[in-house]
Amino acid sequence: MADARGYMQVMPFWTRLIGSPEHNLFHLRTNLRYGCVILRHYLDREGGDLFRTLGRYNGSLGRSEYPAAVSAAMRRYEARTPTLPVSLGASIPR
């Protein structure tokens, strides 16, 4: 997205719709809060359909090529990601 901001890639127009124009979408907690509220809005709008919700969130709803592109990228990522031994988790200091 061209103007999307922060971890949740929130578009600036959302500050006018559900918040306040002075909210900083690059602030981590603000950005996450906006992203979660937007996801909940779309989830409710789509009657709990996660696929359509995510399509609305990222602007790909109605673009049939997008899910296939995401699946292909996930397969490429999974193929390159090494698996860690189960015992490694126990050796990580806390």
mmCIF file of C-alpha atoms in Angstrom:
data_model
loop_
_atom_site.group_PDB
_atom_site.id
_atom_site.type_symbol
_atom_site.label_atom_id
_atom_site.label_comp_id
_atom_site.label_asym_id
_atom_site.label_seq_id
_atom_site.Cartn_x
_atom_site.Cartn_y
_atom_site.Cartn_z
ATOM 1 C CA MET A 1 0.000 0.000 0.000
ATOM 2 C CA ALA A 2 1.375 3.357 -0.974
ATOM 3 C CA ASP A 3 0.588 5.391 2.135
ATOM 4 C CA ALA A 4 -0.016 2.635 4.682
ATOM 5 C CA ARG A 5 1.796 3.138 7.961
ATOM 6 C CA GLY A 6 3.356 1.012 10.681
ATOM 7 C CA TYR A 7 3.317 -2.694 11.430
ATOM 8 C CA MET A 8 -0.370 -3.111 10.643
ATOM 9 C CA GLN A 9 -0.086 -1.015 7.458
ATOM 10 C CA VAL A 10 -2.937 1.307 8.451
ATOM 11 C CA MET A 11 -4.053 3.861 5.900
ATOM 12 C CA PRO A 12 -4.084 7.447 7.230
ATOM 13 C CA PHE A 13 -7.780 8.025 6.422
ATOM 14 C CA TRP A 14 -8.672 5.740 9.355
ATOM 15 C CA THR A 15 -7.551 8.383 11.858
ATOM 16 C CA ARG A 16 -10.341 10.657 10.584
ATOM 17 C CA LEU A 17 -12.933 7.852 10.540
ATOM 18 C CA ILE A 18 -12.381 6.119 13.873
ATOM 19 C CA GLY A 19 -9.848 8.175 15.784
ATOM 20 C CA SER A 20 -8.250 11.556 15.706
ATOM 21 C CA PRO A 21 -6.137 13.148 12.949
ATOM 22 C CA GLU A 22 -3.295 13.830 15.399
ATOM 23 C CA HIS A 23 -2.838 10.122 16.192
ATOM 24 C CA ASN A 24 0.593 8.896 15.140
ATOM 25 C CA LEU A 25 0.183 5.708 13.120
ATOM 26 C CA PHE A 26 3.932 5.067 13.424
ATOM 27 C CA HIS A 27 3.572 4.696 17.210
ATOM 28 C CA LEU A 28 3.572 0.935 17.843
ATOM 29 C CA ARG A 29 0.655 0.689 20.261
ATOM 30 C CA THR A 30 -1.453 3.192 18.348
ATOM 31 C CA ASN A 31 -0.841 1.340 15.093
ATOM 32 C CA LEU A 32 -1.648 -2.057 16.592
ATOM 33 C CA ARG A 33 -4.826 -0.707 18.195
ATOM 34 C CA TYR A 34 -6.026 0.774 14.910
ATOM 35 C CA GLY A 35 -5.184 -2.429 13.039
ATOM 36 C CA CYS A 36 -7.096 -4.584 15.523
ATOM 37 C CA VAL A 37 -10.134 -2.279 15.494
ATOM 38 C CA ILE A 38 -10.143 -2.273 11.681
ATOM 39 C CA LEU A 39 -9.836 -6.068 11.548
ATOM 40 C CA ARG A 40 -12.732 -6.425 14.011
ATOM 41 C CA HIS A 41 -14.835 -4.047 11.891
ATOM 42 C CA TYR A 42 -14.186 -6.081 8.753
ATOM 43 C CA LEU A 43 -14.675 -9.396 10.578
ATOM 44 C CA ASP A 44 -18.093 -8.226 11.764
ATOM 45 C CA ARG A 45 -18.937 -6.860 8.312
ATOM 46 C CA GLU A 46 -18.032 -10.187 6.699
ATOM 47 C CA GLY A 47 -19.952 -12.289 9.226
ATOM 48 C CA GLY A 48 -16.846 -13.982 10.605
ATOM 49 C CA ASP A 49 -15.409 -14.989 7.214
ATOM 50 C CA LEU A 50 -11.668 -14.625 7.836
ATOM 51 C CA PHE A 51 -10.706 -14.975 4.161
ATOM 52 C CA ARG A 52 -12.978 -12.077 3.128
ATOM 53 C CA THR A 53 -11.959 -10.072 6.210
ATOM 54 C CA LEU A 54 -8.281 -10.267 5.315
ATOM 55 C CA GLY A 55 -9.116 -9.488 1.702
ATOM 56 C CA ARG A 56 -10.883 -6.314 2.794
ATOM 57 C CA TYR A 57 -8.058 -5.379 5.154
ATOM 58 C CA ASN A 58 -5.355 -5.567 2.514
ATOM 59 C CA GLY A 59 -7.496 -4.290 -0.356
ATOM 60 C CA SER A 60 -7.507 -7.521 -2.344
ATOM 61 C CA LEU A 61 -11.172 -8.485 -1.935
ATOM 62 C CA GLY A 62 -12.496 -9.410 -5.362
ATOM 63 C CA ARG A 63 -9.027 -9.878 -6.833
ATOM 64 C CA SER A 64 -8.827 -13.612 -7.357
ATOM 65 C CA GLU A 65 -5.110 -13.627 -8.155
ATOM 66 C CA TYR A 66 -4.144 -12.345 -4.694
ATOM 67 C CA PRO A 67 -4.820 -15.478 -2.583
ATOM 68 C CA ALA A 68 -2.842 -17.595 -5.064
ATOM 69 C CA ALA A 69 0.087 -15.151 -4.894
ATOM 70 C CA VAL A 70 0.070 -15.249 -1.081
ATOM 71 C CA SER A 71 -0.049 -19.067 -1.075
ATOM 72 C CA ALA A 72 2.874 -19.225 -3.500
ATOM 73 C CA ALA A 73 4.901 -16.810 -1.355
ATOM 74 C CA MET A 74 4.140 -18.867 1.751
ATOM 75 C CA ARG A 75 5.335 -22.047 0.029
ATOM 76 C CA ARG A 76 8.579 -20.324 -1.010
ATOM 77 C CA TYR A 77 9.105 -19.020 2.533
ATOM 78 C CA GLU A 78 8.380 -22.384 4.155
ATOM 79 C CA ALA A 79 10.773 -24.124 1.776
ATOM 80 C CA ARG A 80 13.612 -21.788 2.847
ATOM 81 C CA THR A 81 12.858 -21.742 6.582
ATOM 82 C CA PRO A 82 14.899 -24.249 8.552
ATOM 83 C CA THR A 83 13.173 -26.114 11.331
ATOM 84 C CA LEU A 84 14.678 -25.831 14.789
ATOM 85 C CA PRO A 85 15.226 -28.866 16.982
ATOM 86 C CA VAL A 86 12.644 -29.159 19.738
ATOM 87 C CA SER A 87 15.370 -29.233 22.419
ATOM 88 C CA LEU A 88 16.649 -25.803 21.371
ATOM 89 C CA GLY A 89 13.701 -24.082 23.082
ATOM 90 C CA ALA A 90 14.762 -25.495 26.448
ATOM 91 C CA SER A 91 18.264 -24.011 26.156
ATOM 92 C CA ILE A 92 17.175 -20.440 25.527
ATOM 93 C CA PRO A 93 17.932 -18.352 28.644
ATOM 94 C CA ARG A 94 15.030 -16.463 30.164
#
